Backbone as a ProteinNet text record, in pm:
[ID]
protein_1_A
[PRIMARY]
MGNLLINEPPLQVLPSLAVKLDSADKALILQQIHYWLNRSNNVRDGFRWIYNSAAKWHEQFPWLSEKTIQRYLKDLEKRGLLITGNYNKAKFDRTKWYRIDYDALDNLGSALGLTVPTIGTERPNGTGLTVPTNTNRLPETTTETTKENSAAVAAPSSIEPDFEEIWSAYPNKKGKKQAFNHYKTWRKKSAKHSNDYLFTQLKLYKQYIAQNKDWYHPMDGSKWFNGRFDDEYQESTEQKHEGREYWTGG
[TERTIARY]
-9409.5	-9413.7	-9523.1	-9487.4	-9648.8	-9744	-9844.9	-9999.4	-10030.6	-9954	-9943	-9796.6	-9770.5	-9686	-9789.5	-9713.2	-9841	-9811.4	-9902.2	-9946.3	-10075.8	-10116.1	-10237.3	-10174.6	-10254.7	-10266.8	-10316.9	-10190.7	-10221.4	-10210.8	-10303.6	-10361	-10246.1	-10225.4	-10131.3	-10110.8	-10039.9	-10088.3	-9959.8	-9952.8	-9896.6	-9855	-9750.1	-9743.1	-9789.9	-9765.4	-9820.7	-9899.2	-9941.9	-10135.8	-10219.8	-10167.1	-10198.8	-10169.1	-10014.4	-9994.6	-10138.8	-10097.5	-10191.8	-10374.5	-10440.3	-10600.3	-10510.2	-10428.8	-10398.8	-10384.2	-10425.2	-10492.8	-10484.2	-10447.4	-10370.3	-10504.2	-10584.4	-10699.8	-10819.3	-10791.5	-10861.7	-10846.7	-10679.7	-10601.9	-10634.5	-10614.6	-10680.9	-10813.3	-10906.6	-11034.6	-11027.6	-10925.3	-10995.7	-10843	-10776.3	-10711.2	-10818.3	-10859.8	-10962	-11052.5	-11108.4	-11245.1	-11179.6	-11011.5	-10978.7	-10960.6	-10907.5	-10882.4	-11008.2	-11161.1	-11265.7	-11295.9	-11294.7	-11362.1	-11252	-11132.7	-11061.5	-11154.4	-11228.1	-11266.2	-11453.8	-11488.2	-11694	-11624.9	-11828.1	-11908.5	-12006.6	-12027.6	-12173.5	-12094.9	-12104.1	-12117.4	-12209.9	-12230.1	-12367	-12325.6	-12375.2	-12350.8	-12211	-12110.2	-12020.5	-11860.5	-11915.1	-11848.9	-11886.4	-11753.5	-11751.6	-11819.5	-11922.7	-11901.9	-11880.4	-11856.3	-11938	-11979.7	-12078.9	-12164.3	-12122.8	-12159	-12123.3	-12161.7	-12291	-12315.5	-12194.8	-12254.9	-12166.6	-12105.8	-12184.3	-12137.4	-12052.4	-12087.6	-11938.6	-11793.8	-11805.1	-11700.8	-11652.6	-11721.1	-11654.1	-11563.9	-11658.5	-11556.3	-11427	-11375.8	-11271.3	-11194	-11215.4	-11142	-11197.9	-11224.7	-11192.9	-11208.6	-11059.8	-11043.4	-11097.6	-11196.7	-11283.5	-11406.1	-11460.5	-11591	-11762	-11797.2	-11866.4	-11926.6	-11933.4	-11955.5	-11865.7	-11705.4	-11596.2	-11574.1	-11637.6	-11543.3	-11724.6	-11827.4	-11945.6	-11840	-11808.1	-11723.1	-11605	-11562.7	-11394.7	-11441	-11588.8	-11658.6	-11681	-11731.9	-11809.1	-11732.6	-11592.2	-11509.6	-11398.8	-11387.4	-11340.5	-11507.5	-11578	-11655.7	-11675.4	-11690.4	-11678.8	-11509	-11371.2	-11289.8	-11281.6	-11362.9	-11428.1	-11336.8	-11321	-11236.1	-11316.9	-11448.1	-11536.2	-11651.2	-11678.1	-11822.6	-11909	-12034.9	-12203.7	-12298	-12323.3	-12490.3	-12545.3	-12646	-12750.9	-12799.8	-12816.3	-12880.7	-12940.1	-12958.6	-13025	-13188.7	-13218.4	-13344.7	-13491.7	-13499.5	-13570.7	-13552.6	-13631.2	-13655.3	-13598.5	-13636.2	-13632.4	-13505.2	-13397.7	-13261.9	-13214.8	-13143.3	-13032.7	-12920.3	-12895.5	-12748.1	-12604.7	-12570.7	-12396.5	-12387.2	-12331.8	-12260	-12103.2	-12011.2	-11891.8	-11808.3	-11719.1	-11653.7	-11586.1	-11423.9	-11337.6	-11331.3	-11300	-11309.5	-11120.3	-11127.5	-10952.6	-10882.9	-10970.1	-10916.3	-10892.5	-10948.6	-10877.6	-10847.2	-10784.5	-10671.7	-10539.7	-10587	-10486.9	-10381.3	-10501.7	-10443.4	-10374.9	-10400.6	-10390.1	-10283.9	-10214.9	-10135	-9998.3	-10015.4	-9989.5	-9884	-9986.7	-9974.8	-9832.1	-9851.1	-9752.2	-9607.2	-9634.7	-9509.5	-9534.7	-9628.8	-9611.3	-9688.4	-9583.9	-9634.4	-9630.4	-9565.2	-9545.7	-9593.5	-9632.7	-9744.4	-9704.4	-9776.8	-9710.4	-9790.7	-9643.6	-9661.5	-9794.2	-9863.6	-10003.6	-10084.7	-10167.9	-10230	-10287.9	-10421.6	-10514	-10632.1	-10692.2	-10797.4	-10942.4	-10993.7	-11140.2	-11181.5	-11245.1	-11289.5	-11206.8	-11044.5	-10942.7	-10807	-10746.7	-10638.1	-10559.3	-10428.7	-10353.6	-10360.7	-10344.5	-10417.3	-10265.3	-10276.2	-10074.3	-10071.6	-10093.9	-10104.5	-10071.9	-9859.3	-9927	-9961.1	-10062.3	-10111.5	-10058.5	-10095.3	-9962.1	-10123.8	-10126.3	-10217.6	-10221.5	-10150.1	-10109.1	-10261.6	-10282.2	-10407.7	-10465.9	-10574.6	-10607.5	-10737.4	-10775	-10850.6	-10987.3	-11032.2	-11122	-11298.1	-11309.2	-11439.6	-11541.1	-11617.5	-11741.2	-11821.5	-11905.8	-12052.7	-12098.1	-12022.8	-12065	-12080.2	-12145.4	-12129.2	-12009.8	-11912.8	-11826.9	-11792.5	-11755.4	-11686	-11559.3	-11529.4	-11334.2	-11440.5	-11505.6	-11588.6	-11743.7	-11702.7	-11788.7	-11858.5	-11823.1	-11956.7	-12084	-12027.3	-12160.2	-12251.5	-12254.4	-12409.9	-12429.3	-12576.3	-12612.6	-12515.2	-12505.8	-12479.8	-12519.3	-12448.8	-12528.2	-12614.1	-12524.1	-12647	-12722.6	-12753.8	-12862.8	-12913	-12902.5	-13031	-13167.5	-13185.7	-13206.4	-13337.1	-13278.5	-13407	-13502.3	-13413.2	-13425.6	-13540.8	-13568	-13660.9	-13715.6	-13779.1	-13876.9	-13972.9	-13822.3	-13917.3	-13988.2	-13934.7	-14048.5	-14144.2	-14122.6	-14168.7	-14306.4	-14317.9	-14386.8	-14499.6	-14470.3	-14577.2	-14641.6	-14573	-14656.7	-14799.4	-14825	-15045.5	-15030.9	-15004.6	-15014.5	-14895.6	-14906.7	-14798	-14741	-14788.6	-14815.7	-14636.9	-14607.6	-14480.8	-14358.3	-14338.2	-14199.4	-14081.8	-14097.8	-13956.5	-13851	-14025.5	-13933.8	-13934.2	-13975.2	-13961.3	-13835.8	-13806.2	-13681.7	-13601	-13542	-13484.4	-13475.1	-13546.1	-13601.8	-13530.6	-13525.3	-13490.7	-13396.3	-13349.3	-13124.8	-13088.7	-13121.5	-12989.9	-13078.2	-13145.4	-13208.8	-13070.8	-13120.8	-13084	-12901.6	-12856.3	-12663	-12640.5	-12783.9	-12694.9	-12611.4	-12703.8	-12636.4	-12669.9	-12529.6	-12563.2	-12704.7	-12746.5	-12878.8	-13023.1	-13007.7	-13084.2	-13104.8	-13237.6	-13245	-13403.9	-13396.8	-13549.5	-13630.8	-13496.7	-13607.5	-13686.4	-13657.5	-13677.9	-13805	-13778	-13866.1	-14073.7	-13953.1	-14090.5	-14168.1	-14118.2	-14156.5	-14260.9	-14206.5	-14270.2	-14388	-14362.2	-14501.9	-14589.5	-14571.1	-14709.3	-14730	-14676.5	-14791.3	-14861.4	-14781.8	-14918.9	-15003.7	-14963.4	-15119	-15215	-15133.1	-15243.4	-15362.4	-15244.9	-15319.4	-15408.4	-15380.2	-15462	-15601.7	-15532.8	-15710.5	-15811.8	-15729.2	-15868.4	-15918.1	-15837.8	-15948.5	-15958.7	-16014.9	-16014.4	-16133.1	-16187.1	-16346.7	-16421.2	-16172.5	-16187.1	-16070.6	-15916.8	-15817.1	-15771.8	-15717.9	-15641.8	-15487.5	-15400	-15245.5	-15227.7	-15093.6	-15027	-14934.8	-14915.7	-14860.3	-14713.5	-14675.7	-14530.5	-14396	-14429.2	-14321.8	-14323.1	-14416.6	-14429	-14363.7	-14433.2	-14406.8	-14247.2	-14229.3	-14079.4	-13996.6	-14019.5	-13935.5	-13926.5	-13951	-13836.3	-14058.9	-14157.6	-14321.8	-14335.1	-14247.6	-14215.5	-14189.6	-14153.2	-14066.3	-14162	-14311.7	-14463.6	-14509.8	-14559.3	-14617.8	-14705.3	-14799.7	-14938.7	-15003.7	-15119.8	-15192.2	-15314.4	-15412.8	-15496.3	-15646.6	-15706.8	-15796.2	-15918.8	-16010	-16123.7	-16200	-16254.5	-16357.8	-16385.7	-16549.4	-16646.6	-16648.6	-16612.6	-16635.9	-16553.1	-16503.7	-16419.2	-16417.9	-16391.6	-16367.7	-16257	-16200.8	-16095.2	-15941.9	-15988.4	-15833.9	-15733.1	-15591.6	-15488	-15455.4	-15421	-15380.8	-15201.3	-15139.4	-14989.5	-14891.1	-14843	-14747.1	-14541.4	-14560	-14458.2	-14435.1	-14341.3	-14319.6	-14364.4
9635.3	9767.9	9710.8	9833.6	9805.9	9872.4	9816.5	9901	9940.7	10078.6	10185.5	10282	10273.6	10348.4	10425	10564.5	10657	10562.1	10503.1	10428.3	10523.7	10636.4	10620.5	10803.7	10870	11012.5	11097.1	11174.3	11186.4	11316.8	11318.9	11499.8	11526.9	11651.4	11726.7	11879.3	11910.2	12049.9	12067.9	12254.7	12338.9	12283.4	12237.1	12242.7	12396.7	12475	12605	12701.9	12687.1	12632.6	12531.9	12431.9	12317.1	12390.2	12419.3	12483.6	12606.1	12697.7	12839.9	12809.6	12701.4	12675	12522.4	12492.6	12428.7	12289.9	12234	12083.8	12085.1	11993.1	11918.6	11905.5	11856.9	11801.9	11917.6	11963.8	12154.8	12189.5	12180.9	12245.7	12115	12029.9	11928.2	11946.9	11976.1	12011.9	12137.5	12230.3	12384.6	12345.9	12271.5	12245.8	12129.8	12052.6	12035.1	12099.9	12163.4	12246.3	12364.3	12404.4	12489.5	12419.9	12270	12204.9	12230.7	12123.6	12145.8	12230.7	12391.7	12461.1	12534.3	12524.3	12521.9	12474.6	12331.5	12249.5	12237.5	12358.2	12329.3	12470.8	12365.8	12471.9	12554.6	12565	12582.5	12758.2	12854.2	12952.6	13049.9	13116.1	13150.3	13326.5	13402.7	13605.3	13588.4	13532	13627.7	13492.7	13382.8	13256.4	13110.6	13079.7	12940.6	12847.6	12769.8	12758.2	12545.3	12493.4	12368.3	12290.9	12169.6	12119.2	11969.9	11905.4	11804.5	11705	11643.2	11558.7	11540.6	11500.5	11496.2	11324.9	11260	11100	11073.7	11228.5	11219.7	11314.9	11391	11441.3	11356.9	11235.2	11156.5	11065.7	11028.7	10943.3	11006.4	11173.9	11186.8	11211.3	11218.7	11255.8	11055	10963.3	10836.6	10802.6	10908.9	10870.4	10986.8	11090.7	11123.5	11143.1	11133.1	11091	11202.3	11189	11277.7	11420.7	11405.5	11478.1	11559.7	11523.8	11563.9	11689.6	11619.7	11722.6	11764.2	11729.7	11894	11999.6	11954.9	12045.7	12113.2	12029.8	12119.6	12246.8	12205.3	12298.6	12402.8	12397.5	12469.2	12569.4	12579.9	12608.9	12715	12600.5	12677.6	12832.6	12790.6	12900.3	13052.6	12974.8	13087.4	13148	13102.4	13113.3	13300.9	13279.4	13366.5	13288	13162.1	13091.4	13072.1	13009.5	12930.7	13039.6	13065.9	13099	13020.3	13015.9	12904.5	12987	12946	12963.2	12862.1	12895	12746.4	12813.6	12749.1	12743	12633.4	12531.3	12403.7	12484.4	12354.7	12397.9	12375.9	12263.8	12234.8	12284.9	12412	12491.6	12356	12293.9	12187.4	12158.1	12128.8	12092.7	12193.6	12130.6	12231.3	12261.7	12150.9	12095.2	12223.3	12247.9	12341.9	12376	12486.9	12501.3	12591.8	12574.2	12596.4	12746.1	12789.4	12870.6	12919.2	12982.5	12987	13169	13269.2	13333.3	13413	13355.4	13439.9	13544.1	13643.1	13782.7	13727.3	13670	13632	13530.6	13432.4	13367.9	13417	13580.5	13638.2	13728.5	13739.5	13771.8	13651	13547.6	13448.5	13431.2	13411.6	13416.7	13475.8	13609.7	13780.7	13776.9	13712.1	13715.5	13583.1	13430.9	13338.9	13405.6	13553.3	13583.8	13511.8	13430.8	13354.2	13447.8	13454.8	13611.7	13581.3	13432.3	13356.4	13281.3	13296.7	13208.6	13091.9	13005.4	12891.4	12853.4	12817.7	12733.9	12728.4	12732.4	12664.6	12708.7	12783.3	12828.4	12947.8	12907.8	13038.4	13001.1	13149.3	13197	13172.9	13047.7	13078	13155.2	13254.7	13370.1	13495.2	13440	13621	13569.1	13627.1	13696.6	13563.9	13567.6	13499	13446.1	13354.6	13293.3	13333.2	13426.7	13488.4	13365.1	13276.8	13178.2	13085.3	13049.1	12910.1	12808.7	12681.3	12630.9	12514.3	12357.9	12277.8	12213.8	12255.1	12170.2	12021.2	11943.5	11839.7	11711.9	11623.4	11550.5	11537.7	11537.7	11495.2	11408.7	11295	11159.5	11241	11176.1	11275.4	11228.4	11315.3	11197.4	11329.9	11357	11524.6	11487.8	11561.9	11540	11591.3	11681.3	11808	11727.6	11746.2	11756.5	11830.7	11832.1	11901	11830.7	11933.4	11915.6	11830.7	11809.6	11720.1	11590.4	11545.4	11427.6	11374	11427.4	11428.3	11282.1	11198.6	11087.1	11140.1	11279.8	11354.7	11281.6	11259.6	11146.3	11219.9	11221.3	11279.8	11310.4	11410.7	11371.5	11318.5	11255	11188.2	11289.7	11398.7	11464	11537.1	11546.8	11664.1	11544.1	11399.7	11321.7	11308.2	11327.1	11316.7	11475.7	11608.7	11648.7	11704.6	11672.8	11667.4	11574.4	11428.3	11323.6	11429.1	11489.7	11519.8	11627.8	11673.7	11760.9	11728.5	11656.2	11578.6	11470.6	11396.3	11352.3	11464.5	11531.4	11658.7	11653	11681.1	11655.1	11612.4	11464.2	11263.2	11305.3	11256.6	11289.4	11169.6	10987.4	10913.3	10880.3	10930.5	10916.8	10762.5	10695.6	10504.5	10486.4	10434.7	10355.6	10406.3	10545.4	10633.6	10556	10454.7	10406.4	10343.1	10265.3	10191.9	10308.1	10389.9	10485.3	10568.3	10621.4	10674.3	10575.6	10416.1	10356.6	10327	10348.3	10335.9	10465.8	10604.9	10710.1	10717.9	10669.7	10703.5	10612.6	10529.6	10404.9	10445.9	10506.4	10603.3	10722.2	10785.8	10934.3	10899.7	10820	10827.2	10728.3	10642.5	10607.4	10696.5	10793.2	10842.1	11078.6	11102.6	11272.9	11356.1	11254.2	11348.2	11308.6	11252.9	11173.9	11257.8	11337.5	11513.2	11476.8	11595.2	11601.2	11720.6	11769.5	11872.6	11734	11658.3	11485.9	11480.6	11415.1	11381.6	11465.1	11599.5	11708.5	11729.1	11706.3	11695.6	11634.9	11467.1	11334.4	11380.3	11387.2	11393.1	11496.5	11643.5	11729	11614.7	11534.8	11432.2	11336.6	11320.6	11194.8	11264.9	11375.1	11440.8	11500.6	11540.2	11541.3	11434.8	11329	11213.7	11221.3	11195.7	11153.1	11226.1	11436.6	11468.6	11461.8	11363.3	11340.9	11230.6	11129.3	11073.2	11030.4	11138.5	11138.4	11031.9	10997.6	10947.7	10793.9	10748.6	10626.3	10553.2	10676.3	10640.9	10680.3	10613.5	10680.3	10614.8	10773.7	10715.8	10646.8	10586.8	10459	10500.3	10351.5	10397.3	10486.9	10612.6	10660.3	10537.6	10455.3	10335.8	10259.3	10227.2	10200.1	10299.3	10383.8	10522.1	10611	10612.4	10595.1	10478.1	10384.7	10240.1	10188.1	10362.2	10293.1	10364.9	10369.1	10357.6	10526.4	10630.9	10740.3	10799.1	10661.4	10694.8	10627.4	10618.3	10557.8	10647.1	10662.9	10753.5	10700.1	10792.4	10806.2	10856.1	10792.7	10844.6	10905.2	11041.1	11047.4	10948	10894	10821.2	10894.1	10818.1	10897.1	10854.4	10773.6	10630.7	10758	10776.1	10815.9	10715.2	10639.3	10567.4	10407.8	10381.5	10292.5	10178.6	10094.5	9974.8	9973.9	10053.9	10014.6	9987.3	10084.3	9997.2	10136	10105.7	10229	10207.5	10317.6	10303.2	10349.2	10297.4	10391.3	10257.2	10331.9	10270.3	10207.9	10249.5	10190.7	10059.8	10027.7	9898.4	9854.1
-4541.9	-4487.1	-4380	-4228.8	-4102.2	-4162.2	-4157	-4216.8	-4127.5	-4081.1	-3956.6	-4010.6	-4091.3	-4180.6	-4244.7	-4309.2	-4416.2	-4501.8	-4603.4	-4712.3	-4774	-4716.2	-4790.2	-4806.6	-4880.5	-4830.5	-4671.8	-4628.2	-4475	-4455.2	-4389.5	-4318.6	-4306.2	-4268.7	-4286.2	-4241.6	-4110.2	-4095.5	-3989.8	-4002.6	-3930.8	-3758.4	-3752.7	-3599.3	-3553.7	-3613.5	-3503	-3484.7	-3605.6	-3557.3	-3521.7	-3489.4	-3356	-3241	-3241.8	-3068	-3043.8	-3159.4	-3064.2	-3106.3	-3132.4	-3099.5	-3012.3	-2969.1	-2801.7	-2907.4	-2977.8	-3035.4	-3201.9	-3229.6	-3359.3	-3441.1	-3318	-3442.9	-3436.1	-3409.5	-3453.5	-3554.8	-3542.2	-3661.7	-3780.7	-3771	-3917.3	-3903.6	-3844.1	-3883.8	-3934.5	-3923.7	-3976.1	-4123.4	-4145.3	-4255.3	-4334.2	-4281.2	-4380.8	-4444.3	-4355.9	-4448.3	-4541.3	-4562	-4611.6	-4781.4	-4688.6	-4867.9	-4940.5	-4874.3	-4942.4	-4991.6	-4908.2	-4957.6	-5109.9	-5153.3	-5257	-5378.9	-5323.4	-5393.9	-5406.4	-5313.5	-5380.9	-5474.4	-5511.2	-5609.1	-5526.9	-5400.9	-5333.4	-5327.1	-5431.7	-5369.9	-5274.6	-5206.9	-5151.9	-5121.8	-5111.9	-5133.2	-5109.1	-5180.2	-5263.4	-5162.9	-5094.6	-5038.9	-5056	-5096.5	-5159.2	-5018.8	-4990.5	-4788.2	-4879.3	-4767.7	-4738.5	-4604	-4647.8	-4534.8	-4549.2	-4424.6	-4373.7	-4314.9	-4298.6	-4175.2	-4061.6	-3910.5	-3831.9	-3843.3	-3954.8	-3934.4	-4059.7	-4193.2	-4294.8	-4213.5	-4103.1	-4053.2	-3991.1	-3938.5	-3846.2	-3957	-4016.5	-4145.9	-4186	-4185.6	-4210.2	-4086.3	-3971	-3856	-3780.1	-3776.7	-3700	-3624.5	-3566.9	-3438.5	-3329.2	-3439.6	-3284.4	-3303.7	-3174.5	-3196.6	-3221.3	-3312.2	-3346.3	-3211.1	-3162.3	-3054.5	-3042.3	-3012.4	-3015.1	-3145.2	-3287.1	-3335.5	-3359.6	-3309.8	-3319	-3232.2	-3086.4	-3000.5	-3088.2	-3145	-3193	-3289.5	-3414.1	-3518	-3412.4	-3319.7	-3227	-3120.8	-3091.1	-3034	-3156.7	-3293.2	-3390.7	-3418.1	-3463.7	-3470.2	-3353.6	-3252.3	-3150.6	-3132.8	-3222.5	-3219.5	-3331.6	-3440.9	-3514.4	-3645.9	-3672	-3776.6	-3848.3	-3785.5	-3887	-3858.2	-4017.1	-4000.4	-3986.2	-3952.4	-4056.5	-4099.2	-4176.7	-4265.4	-4259.8	-4276.1	-4339.2	-4474.8	-4554.5	-4713.7	-4733.6	-4664.9	-4704.1	-4756.7	-4885.8	-4916.9	-4795.6	-4749.7	-4635.1	-4520.7	-4547.9	-4376.1	-4265.1	-4267.5	-4142	-4100.4	-4196.8	-4223.4	-4149.7	-4078.3	-3984.5	-4005.1	-4105.2	-4131.6	-4157.6	-4089.3	-4092.3	-4208.1	-4264.2	-4390.1	-4283.7	-4336	-4321.7	-4407.6	-4369.2	-4406.9	-4392.6	-4389.6	-4253.2	-4303.9	-4213.8	-4198.6	-4276.2	-4313.1	-4368.7	-4277.1	-4334.9	-4228.8	-4077.1	-4015.5	-3876.1	-3903.3	-3980.7	-3949.1	-3950.1	-4119.2	-4104.6	-3990.1	-3908.5	-3800.7	-3691	-3718	-3583.3	-3666.5	-3779.5	-3859.8	-3845.2	-3895.3	-3766.6	-3639.5	-3565.9	-3392.4	-3385.8	-3519.5	-3522.4	-3556.5	-3630.6	-3692	-3881.8	-3853.2	-4012	-4131.5	-4235.9	-4300.4	-4490.4	-4511.9	-4593.5	-4617.7	-4823.1	-4869.4	-4872.1	-4896.9	-4964.1	-5117.3	-5183.7	-5311.6	-5324	-5363.7	-5443	-5352.8	-5280.1	-5132.4	-5194.1	-5198.5	-5268.3	-5122.6	-5111.1	-5086	-5108.4	-5133.3	-5198	-5228.7	-5191.4	-5194.6	-5240.3	-5264.4	-5272.9	-5349.6	-5257	-5312.3	-5167.4	-5249.1	-5119.8	-5006	-4906.3	-4810	-4733.9	-4671.9	-4589.3	-4455.2	-4429.3	-4321.1	-4410.1	-4426.5	-4519	-4451.1	-4547.7	-4520.7	-4620.9	-4607.5	-4636.5	-4731.5	-4865.3	-4988.1	-5025.2	-4947.4	-5037.8	-5035.2	-5105.5	-5116.6	-4968	-4976.1	-4804.1	-4915	-4759	-4745.1	-4859.4	-4985.9	-5096.4	-4958.4	-4907	-4842.2	-4801.3	-4892.6	-4862.8	-4911.9	-4791.8	-4919.9	-5039.6	-5019.7	-5149.6	-5339.6	-5362.4	-5516.6	-5586.1	-5620.3	-5678.8	-5861.3	-5938.2	-6093.3	-6126.8	-5987.8	-6000.3	-5924.4	-5871	-5873.9	-5944.8	-6121.7	-6140.6	-6211.7	-6118	-6143.1	-6017	-5943.1	-5925	-5856	-5843.9	-5734.8	-5669.4	-5595.5	-5513.6	-5387.6	-5316	-5222.4	-5031.9	-5060.2	-4929	-4738.9	-4754.8	-4678.1	-4792.1	-4884.5	-4929.9	-4971.1	-5016.2	-5025.6	-4973.1	-4800.1	-4730.5	-4741.6	-4732	-4753.6	-4868.7	-4990.5	-5122.3	-5135.2	-5132.2	-5099.5	-4976.2	-4894.4	-4822.7	-4918.9	-4985.2	-5050.7	-5136.3	-5234	-5366.4	-5238.4	-5128.7	-5081	-5041.5	-4973.3	-4950.6	-5041.1	-5122.7	-5313.8	-5375.7	-5296.2	-5385.6	-5262.1	-5327.8	-5305.6	-5225.3	-5213	-5150.3	-5081.3	-4944.7	-4834.3	-4768.6	-4830.1	-4822.6	-4810.5	-4745.4	-4809.1	-4784.6	-4722.4	-4690.5	-4637.1	-4634.4	-4609.6	-4675.3	-4768.5	-4866.5	-4985.7	-4999.9	-5109.4	-5070	-4950.2	-4951.6	-4975.4	-4916.4	-4971.4	-5178	-5242.9	-5336.8	-5383.2	-5323.3	-5335.8	-5343.1	-5247.1	-5244.3	-5342.9	-5366.8	-5484.2	-5653.9	-5632.3	-5759.8	-5844.9	-5677.9	-5674.7	-5668.3	-5594.6	-5653.6	-5805.4	-5856.4	-6016.5	-6061.5	-6071.3	-6219.1	-6155.2	-6211.2	-6165.5	-6248	-6334.8	-6364.5	-6361.7	-6254.3	-6124.4	-6090.5	-6096.8	-6026.8	-5982	-5848.7	-5826.2	-5923.2	-6037.9	-6075.3	-6209.1	-6282.8	-6304.6	-6268.5	-6130.7	-6089	-6059.4	-6015.9	-6011.9	-6186.9	-6267.7	-6424.8	-6355.4	-6384.3	-6370.9	-6264.3	-6239.2	-6065.8	-6116.7	-6167.5	-6234.4	-6332.5	-6411.1	-6545.4	-6455.7	-6381.7	-6302.4	-6233.9	-6195.7	-6079	-6252.2	-6287.6	-6443	-6477.4	-6454.6	-6499.1	-6377.5	-6270.6	-6173.4	-6200.3	-6168.9	-6139.6	-6290.2	-6421.2	-6518.5	-6491.4	-6438	-6383.6	-6248.9	-6149.9	-6097.7	-5990.9	-6087.4	-6072.2	-6014.1	-6078.7	-6076.5	-6050.7	-6071	-5993	-5915	-5796	-5687.1	-5714.6	-5695.1	-5674.8	-5597.1	-5688.1	-5625.5	-5448.7	-5431	-5281.4	-5269.1	-5236.5	-5251.5	-5298.5	-5237	-5230.2	-5364	-5447.7	-5558.6	-5671.7	-5687.6	-5734.7	-5737.5	-5613.7	-5619.1	-5675.9	-5711.3	-5699.4	-5855.3	-5913.1	-6093	-6187.5	-6105.5	-6135.4	-6247.3	-6136.6	-6226.5	-6358.6	-6422.1	-6522.6	-6699.7	-6575.1	-6622.6	-6747.4	-6853.1	-6976.5	-6949.9	-6882.1	-6876.5	-7033.3	-7044.8	-7178.2	-7129.7	-7171.9	-7150.6	-7217	-7143.5	-7250.9	-7255.1	-7375	-7380.5	-7350.8	-7298.5	-7244.7	-7112	-7065.1	-7014.2	-6890	-6890.5	-6746.1	-6752.8	-6625.2	-6636.6	-6536.4	-6457.4	-6425.5	-6363.6	-6290.1	-6239.4	-6247.5	-6472.8	-6561.6	-6512.8	-6525.4	-6541.9	-6668	-6730.6	-6860	-6889.3	-6874.9	-6873.5	-6997.7	-7074.1	-7164.2	-7073.2	-6970.7	-6901.4	-6845.3	-6776.3	-6764.6	-6640.9
[MASK]
++++++++++++++++++++++++++++++++++++++++++++++++++++++++++++++++++++++++++++++++++++++++++++++++++++++++++++++++++++++++++++++++++++++++++++++++++++++++++++++++++++++++++++++++++++++++++++++++++++++++++++++++++++++++++++++++++++++++++++++++++++++++++

């Protein structure tokens, strides 16, 4: 069988939508966003949202450049079919969040004479979608963490801002690049590896630092993020130390 024939989950879209948007690629992007919205657990202001980095969008549409994808997304936004938001934890993170304006899509469908919903198609936020949409399985490449991909490791697009959040609170800023690499590896190993855990450990570590500030200095960030956050520090009853560090971790 030729390797250019369909032997993997295909991207599918209504030809009539592609005609209305003057682009099969834009129609595919809109369809893909609809697919992921139906699987998203990111609910804000009563709507489901998805987000992705430019690189991750490119993984889903490898024949399009990142700039072209960004231009198409902007066009869909100008047409009123996409609504954008920013619900990122870090203020400096400008990653756009997207949802579909299904009312605008209904109006577009009415203009095309499409009023019969396809079986299995529904709005992520409520009633049935009046524009028929093929919801066969699409390539599962999204940066969101959902219950369905219950490996549920950290989403690539959220790792960097999450790291910046915990890094800003760490007292010794040496070795940031290495610290980020350690952090990224750790986060991807398990869904249980979260910033909540690190902040709890960092709070304990800071207490230890404060209790021993006369002699103890915080280790480089590159060391602490390399698993040293699991060290169990214990209080010392000695009044003076000679550069000794007490911990029960490795």
